[in-house]
Coordinates of C-alpha atoms in Angstrom, one line a residue:
X1 CA -97.8 -187.3 -45.1
X2 CA -94.2 -185.8 -44.8
X3 CA -91.9 -184.6 -42.1
X4 CA -92.3 -180.8 -42.0
X5 CA -90.7 -179.2 -38.9
X6 CA -90.7 -175.3 -38.3
X7 CA -88.2 -174.2 -35.7
X8 CA -88.3 -171.0 -33.7
X9 CA -85.4 -169.8 -31.6
X10 CA -85.9 -169.2 -27.9
X11 CA -85.4 -165.5 -27.2
X12 CA -85.1 -164.4 -23.5
X13 CA -88.1 -162.2 -22.4
X14 CA -90.2 -163.6 -25.1
X15 CA -93.2 -165.7 -24.0
X16 CA -94.0 -169.1 -25.6
X17 CA -97.0 -171.4 -25.1
X18 CA -95.8 -174.9 -24.5
X19 CA -97.8 -178.0 -25.4
X20 CA -97.6 -181.7 -24.6
X21 CA -99.0 -184.8 -26.5
X22 CA -101.2 -187.2 -24.5
X23 CA -101.0 -191.0 -25.0
X24 CA -103.5 -193.1 -26.9
X25 CA -104.2 -190.4 -29.4
X26 CA -106.1 -188.3 -26.9
X27 CA -104.9 -185.0 -28.1
X28 CA -102.8 -182.1 -26.9
X29 CA -102.5 -180.5 -23.4
X30 CA -101.4 -176.9 -22.6
X31 CA -98.5 -176.9 -20.3
X32 CA -98.5 -173.3 -19.4
X33 CA -96.2 -170.4 -20.7
X34 CA -92.4 -170.5 -21.1
X35 CA -89.9 -167.6 -21.1
X36 CA -87.3 -168.2 -23.8
X37 CA -84.5 -167.4 -21.3
X38 CA -85.6 -170.2 -19.0
X39 CA -85.0 -173.3 -21.3
X40 CA -81.8 -175.0 -22.3
X41 CA -83.3 -175.4 -25.7
X42 CA -81.8 -173.0 -28.3
X43 CA -84.9 -173.5 -30.5
X44 CA -88.1 -175.5 -30.4
X45 CA -90.7 -176.9 -32.8
X46 CA -93.8 -175.0 -33.7
X47 CA -97.2 -176.6 -34.0
X48 CA -99.5 -175.7 -37.0
X49 CA -103.1 -176.5 -37.3
X50 CA -103.9 -179.7 -39.1
X51 CA -100.3 -181.1 -38.7
X52 CA -99.6 -184.5 -37.1
X53 CA -97.4 -184.4 -34.0
X54 CA -96.0 -187.3 -32.1
X55 CA -93.6 -187.8 -29.3
X56 CA -90.6 -190.0 -30.2
X57 CA -90.1 -191.2 -26.6
X58 CA -92.3 -194.1 -25.5
X59 CA -94.1 -194.0 -28.8
X60 CA -95.4 -197.4 -28.1
X61 CA -98.0 -195.6 -25.8
X62 CA -99.7 -193.9 -28.8
X63 CA -98.7 -190.3 -28.2
X64 CA -99.7 -189.0 -31.6
X65 CA -102.5 -186.6 -32.7
X66 CA -103.7 -183.9 -35.1
X67 CA -103.0 -180.4 -34.0
X68 CA -106.3 -178.5 -33.5
X69 CA -106.9 -174.8 -34.2
X70 CA -106.6 -173.7 -30.7
X71 CA -103.1 -175.1 -30.5
X72 CA -101.8 -173.5 -33.6
X73 CA -98.6 -171.5 -32.6
X74 CA -97.8 -173.5 -29.6
X75 CA -94.3 -174.9 -29.2
X76 CA -92.7 -178.4 -28.2
X77 CA -89.3 -179.7 -28.0
X78 CA -87.4 -181.4 -30.7
X79 CA -88.7 -184.7 -29.1
X80 CA -91.9 -183.9 -31.0
X81 CA -91.6 -184.0 -34.8
X82 CA -94.4 -182.7 -36.9
X83 CA -95.8 -183.8 -40.3
X84 CA -97.9 -182.0 -42.9
X85 CA -100.8 -184.2 -44.5
X86 CA -101.1 -185.0 -48.1
X87 CA -104.2 -183.8 -50.1
X88 CA -105.5 -187.4 -49.9
X89 CA -106.1 -187.1 -46.2
X90 CA -108.9 -185.4 -44.2
X91 CA -107.4 -184.1 -40.9
X92 CA -110.3 -185.2 -38.9
X93 CA -110.1 -188.6 -40.3
X94 CA -106.4 -188.8 -39.3
X95 CA -107.3 -187.5 -35.9
X96 CA -109.5 -190.6 -35.4
X97 CA -106.8 -192.8 -36.8
X98 CA -104.6 -191.6 -34.3
X99 CA -106.9 -193.2 -31.5
X100 CA -106.6 -196.6 -33.2
X101 CA -104.9 -199.3 -31.3
X102 CA -103.8 -200.7 -34.7
X103 CA -101.8 -197.7 -35.4
X104 CA -100.2 -197.8 -31.9
X105 CA -99.3 -201.5 -32.4
X106 CA -97.5 -200.4 -35.7
X107 CA -95.7 -197.8 -33.8
X108 CA -94.8 -200.2 -31.0
X109 CA -93.4 -202.6 -33.5
X110 CA -90.9 -200.0 -34.9
X111 CA -89.6 -198.5 -31.8
X112 CA -85.8 -198.9 -31.2
X113 CA -83.7 -198.9 -28.2
X114 CA -82.5 -201.2 -25.3
X115 CA -84.3 -199.8 -22.4
X116 CA -88.2 -200.1 -22.5
X117 CA -88.9 -196.5 -21.1
X118 CA -86.3 -195.0 -23.4
X119 CA -87.3 -196.6 -26.6
X120 CA -87.9 -194.2 -29.5
X121 CA -89.7 -194.0 -32.8
X122 CA -88.0 -191.9 -35.5
X123 CA -90.0 -189.9 -38.0
X124 CA -88.8 -192.3 -40.7
X125 CA -90.0 -195.3 -38.8
X126 CA -93.5 -193.6 -38.5
X127 CA -93.7 -192.9 -42.2
X128 CA -93.1 -196.6 -43.0
X129 CA -96.5 -197.5 -41.5
X130 CA -99.1 -198.6 -44.0
X131 CA -102.8 -198.1 -43.5
X132 CA -105.8 -198.3 -45.9
X133 CA -106.8 -194.8 -47.1
X134 CA -110.4 -194.5 -48.3
X135 CA -111.5 -191.8 -50.6
X136 CA -111.8 -188.3 -49.0
X137 CA -115.7 -188.6 -49.1
X138 CA -115.6 -191.8 -47.4
X139 CA -113.2 -190.3 -44.8
X140 CA -115.6 -187.4 -44.1
X141 CA -118.4 -189.9 -43.6
X142 CA -116.5 -191.9 -41.1
X143 CA -115.7 -188.8 -39.4
X144 CA -119.4 -187.7 -39.1
X145 CA -120.2 -191.3 -37.7
X146 CA -117.4 -191.3 -35.1
X147 CA -117.9 -187.7 -34.1
X148 CA -121.6 -188.4 -33.5
X149 CA -120.7 -191.1 -30.9
X150 CA -118.1 -189.0 -29.3
X151 CA -120.6 -186.2 -28.8
X152 CA -123.0 -188.7 -27.0
X153 CA -119.9 -189.9 -24.9
X154 CA -119.1 -186.2 -24.0
X155 CA -122.8 -185.6 -23.2
X156 CA -122.8 -188.7 -20.7
X157 CA -119.4 -187.5 -19.2
X158 CA -121.0 -184.2 -18.6
X159 CA -124.0 -185.7 -16.9
X160 CA -122.0 -188.0 -14.7
X161 CA -119.9 -185.1 -13.7
X162 CA -123.0 -183.1 -12.6
X163 CA -124.2 -185.9 -10.7
X164 CA -120.9 -186.3 -8.9
X165 CA -121.2 -182.6 -7.8
X166 CA -124.5 -183.5 -6.4
X167 CA -123.1 -186.6 -4.7
X168 CA -120.3 -184.4 -3.2
X169 CA -122.9 -181.9 -1.8
X170 CA -124.9 -184.8 -0.2
X171 CA -121.8 -186.3 1.3
X172 CA -121.0 -182.9 2.9
X173 CA -124.3 -182.7 4.5
X174 CA -123.1 -184.6 7.5
X175 CA -125.5 -185.5 10.3
X176 CA -125.3 -183.1 13.2
X177 CA -123.9 -184.9 16.1
X178 CA -120.9 -184.9 18.4
X179 CA -117.6 -185.8 16.8
X180 CA -115.2 -188.5 18.2
X181 CA -111.9 -190.0 17.2
X182 CA -112.5 -192.5 14.4
X183 CA -110.3 -194.9 16.4
X184 CA -113.1 -195.2 18.8
X185 CA -115.3 -197.0 16.3
X186 CA -112.6 -199.2 14.6
X187 CA -111.7 -202.8 15.9
X188 CA -108.4 -202.4 14.1
X189 CA -106.5 -201.3 11.0
X190 CA -104.9 -204.2 8.7
X191 CA -101.8 -203.4 6.7
X192 CA -101.0 -204.8 3.2
X193 CA -97.9 -206.3 1.8
X194 CA -95.1 -204.8 -0.3
X195 CA -94.2 -207.2 -3.2
X196 CA -92.9 -206.9 -6.7
X197 CA -95.7 -207.2 -9.3
X198 CA -95.9 -207.7 -13.0
X199 CA -98.0 -205.9 -15.6
X200 CA -101.6 -205.1 -15.6
X201 CA -103.8 -208.0 -14.5
X202 CA -106.1 -209.4 -17.1
X203 CA -109.4 -211.0 -16.3
X204 CA -107.7 -214.4 -16.6
X205 CA -105.2 -213.7 -13.9
X206 CA -105.4 -216.1 -10.9
X207 CA -104.0 -213.7 -8.5
X208 CA -103.6 -209.9 -8.4
X209 CA -102.7 -207.1 -6.2
X210 CA -104.5 -203.8 -6.1
X211 CA -103.0 -200.5 -7.3
X212 CA -103.4 -197.3 -5.4
X213 CA -105.7 -196.1 -8.2
X214 CA -108.1 -199.0 -7.2
X215 CA -109.2 -196.9 -4.2
X216 CA -110.9 -193.6 -5.4
X217 CA -112.8 -190.9 -3.4
X218 CA -115.7 -193.1 -2.4
X219 CA -115.3 -195.4 -5.5
X220 CA -113.6 -198.8 -5.7
X221 CA -112.2 -199.9 -9.1
X222 CA -111.3 -203.6 -9.0
X223 CA -109.8 -203.5 -12.4
X224 CA -107.0 -201.3 -11.2
X225 CA -104.6 -204.2 -10.3
X226 CA -101.3 -205.8 -11.3
X227 CA -100.6 -209.5 -11.9
X228 CA -99.1 -211.6 -9.2
X229 CA -97.1 -214.8 -9.9
X230 CA -96.0 -215.6 -6.3
X231 CA -98.3 -215.4 -3.3
X232 CA -96.0 -217.0 -0.8
X233 CA -95.5 -213.8 0.9
X234 CA -99.2 -213.1 1.7
X235 CA -101.3 -214.3 4.5
X236 CA -105.1 -214.5 4.7
X237 CA -105.3 -211.1 6.4
X238 CA -103.9 -209.7 2.9
X239 CA -106.8 -210.9 0.9
X240 CA -109.4 -208.3 -0.3
X241 CA -113.0 -209.3 0.1
X242 CA -116.4 -207.6 -0.7
X243 CA -117.4 -205.2 2.1
X244 CA -113.9 -204.3 3.1
X245 CA -113.4 -200.7 3.8
X246 CA -110.0 -199.7 2.2
X247 CA -108.1 -196.5 2.6
X248 CA -104.9 -195.3 0.8
X249 CA -102.3 -194.4 3.4
X250 CA -99.9 -192.9 1.0
X251 CA -100.3 -190.8 -2.0
X252 CA -100.3 -187.2 -3.3
X253 CA -101.7 -184.7 -0.8
X254 CA -104.9 -184.5 -2.8
X255 CA -105.4 -188.3 -3.0
X256 CA -104.0 -189.6 0.4
X257 CA -106.7 -191.0 2.7
X258 CA -109.2 -191.9 -0.2
X259 CA -111.7 -194.4 1.3
X260 CA -114.0 -196.8 -0.6
X261 CA -115.7 -200.2 0.2
X262 CA -114.5 -203.0 -2.0
X263 CA -117.2 -204.4 -4.3
X264 CA -117.1 -207.0 -7.2
X265 CA -113.7 -208.1 -5.9
X266 CA -112.1 -211.1 -7.9
X267 CA -110.9 -214.1 -6.0
X268 CA -107.3 -213.9 -5.5
X269 CA -107.1 -210.2 -4.9
X270 CA -104.5 -208.9 -2.6
X271 CA -103.9 -205.7 -0.6
X272 CA -100.6 -203.7 -1.1
X273 CA -98.7 -202.1 1.6
X274 CA -99.9 -198.6 0.7
X275 CA -103.6 -199.6 1.2
X276 CA -105.0 -200.4 4.7
X277 CA -108.3 -202.2 5.6
X278 CA -110.4 -200.6 8.3
X279 CA -112.2 -203.0 10.5
X280 CA -115.2 -201.1 11.8
X281 CA -117.2 -201.9 15.0
X282 CA -120.6 -202.6 13.2
X283 CA -122.5 -202.1 16.4
X284 CA -121.7 -198.5 16.3
X285 CA -120.9 -197.5 12.7
X286 CA -121.5 -199.1 9.2
X287 CA -118.6 -199.2 6.6
X288 CA -121.0 -197.6 4.0
X289 CA -121.5 -194.6 6.2
X290 CA -117.7 -194.0 6.7
X291 CA -117.2 -194.4 2.9
X292 CA -119.3 -191.5 2.2
X293 CA -118.7 -189.4 5.2
X294 CA -114.9 -189.7 4.9
X295 CA -115.2 -188.6 1.3
X296 CA -116.8 -185.3 2.4
X297 CA -114.8 -182.1 2.0
X298 CA -114.7 -181.5 5.7
X299 CA -113.4 -184.9 6.7
X300 CA -111.1 -185.1 3.7
X301 CA -109.4 -181.9 5.0
X302 CA -108.9 -183.4 8.4
X303 CA -107.4 -186.6 6.9
X304 CA -105.0 -184.8 4.8
X305 CA -104.2 -182.6 7.7
X306 CA -102.5 -185.5 9.6
X307 CA -100.5 -186.7 6.5
X308 CA -96.8 -186.0 6.8
X309 CA -93.5 -186.6 4.7
X310 CA -90.5 -185.0 3.3
X311 CA -91.8 -185.0 -0.3
X312 CA -94.5 -182.9 -1.6
X313 CA -95.5 -185.3 -4.1
X314 CA -95.9 -188.3 -1.7
X315 CA -97.3 -188.0 1.8
X316 CA -98.4 -190.6 4.3
X317 CA -100.7 -191.1 7.2
X318 CA -99.9 -193.2 10.2
X319 CA -102.4 -195.3 12.3
X320 CA -102.1 -193.1 15.4
X321 CA -102.7 -189.9 13.4
X322 CA -105.6 -191.2 11.4
X323 CA -107.3 -192.7 14.7
X324 CA -107.3 -189.4 16.2
X325 CA -109.2 -187.8 13.3
X326 CA -112.6 -186.7 14.6
X327 CA -115.8 -187.8 12.8
X328 CA -119.5 -187.6 13.5
X329 CA -120.9 -190.9 14.5
X330 CA -124.8 -190.5 14.6
X331 CA -127.3 -193.4 15.4
X332 CA -127.4 -196.3 13.1
X333 CA -130.8 -195.2 11.7
X334 CA -129.5 -191.8 10.9
X335 CA -126.4 -193.4 9.3
X336 CA -128.7 -195.4 7.2
X337 CA -130.6 -192.4 6.0
X338 CA -127.5 -190.5 5.1
X339 CA -126.2 -193.7 3.1
X340 CA -129.6 -194.0 1.3
X341 CA -129.5 -190.4 0.1
X342 CA -126.0 -190.8 -1.2
X343 CA -126.5 -194.2 -2.8
X344 CA -129.5 -193.0 -4.8
X345 CA -127.1 -190.6 -6.5
X346 CA -124.4 -193.2 -6.7
X347 CA -126.8 -195.4 -8.5
X348 CA -127.5 -192.9 -11.2
X349 CA -123.8 -192.1 -11.7
X350 CA -123.1 -195.9 -12.1
X351 CA -125.7 -196.2 -14.7
X352 CA -124.4 -193.1 -16.6
X353 CA -120.8 -194.4 -16.5
X354 CA -121.9 -197.8 -17.6
X355 CA -123.5 -196.3 -20.8
X356 CA -120.5 -194.3 -21.3
X357 CA -118.2 -197.3 -21.2
X358 CA -120.6 -199.2 -23.3
X359 CA -120.5 -196.5 -26.0
X360 CA -116.6 -196.3 -25.7
X361 CA -116.6 -200.1 -26.7
X362 CA -119.0 -199.4 -29.5
X363 CA -116.7 -196.7 -30.7
X364 CA -113.6 -198.8 -30.6
X365 CA -115.3 -201.4 -32.5
X366 CA -116.4 -199.1 -35.1
X367 CA -113.1 -197.5 -35.7
X368 CA -111.4 -200.9 -36.2
X369 CA -114.1 -202.2 -38.5
X370 CA -114.1 -199.0 -40.6
X371 CA -110.3 -199.0 -40.7
X372 CA -110.4 -202.8 -41.7
X373 CA -113.1 -202.1 -44.2
X374 CA -115.3 -204.6 -42.4
X375 CA -117.8 -201.7 -42.6

């Protein structure tokens, strides 16, 4: 392929559609409309269908893709060079290659700069990358195989999203009973610890600390953790164990107060300062009940309502405000029935997601072996 950039001047009172490039070859994203008079750029690059576009900044994250028809005519800054494919290349085959870790590694090996987050990949450096190119008819067959896997992954994702909507409806069907402050059924709230952590924790790491993203809305993701090399600052109260009810005490307004029960927790996992552990009075309430109930729309609204802060992008809840949030506390048998209804759908979602993850691994293996000509 060859560098091929078409520039368009930014004219005041003229509307332009702005695009961004996602990491890991995941495609383009529409970023809204822009008035030509509202930007410091005198001109911007125009995207054309079947071109390759990449982001020079942080190119080691794989921000590269092929422009689909629906983004033809969108504009990007000069940080996003565009390339026209030669006749030997099938655009859809290149689209799949853009999702290959092998390509990202080649990009990463060529970036230049002294500061990691400011390192760039120039167009000339991208064009130096060599990859095996099969005949066009073989490229077309590869596209057919990989697209069929992608279609199945998309179908599973649609199914899991439908199941999640059902789960949300069940969670919002709270038992009818008097509401009382949640602090009345808690024995205490344990705080985490603020420390400097390394990169993403691997399966081999002896110690790890959870990231905020480990606690989703009624879902726990133990893989969302950073590596720890020093644990002297931690005490036994900071260790996360299976069955702990965790809550994010700080996040964006939409995500603050997410609650999840910890499951499949690796040994040596610690709790950060932005996550709390809620110690429940098990004679009155179960952690599983609170996980689902506090994830309902009604109680999510109450929790976010007590959050505060000076930044719109990051708000916090405090223990006193959270303890005053009123929640329904039915009898333990009623709680159990509510949990059973929710968990039945959770089981289906978990199975669907597991199949989706398995297919993603199959797809990654297929792409690597097709590119290496193992297949």
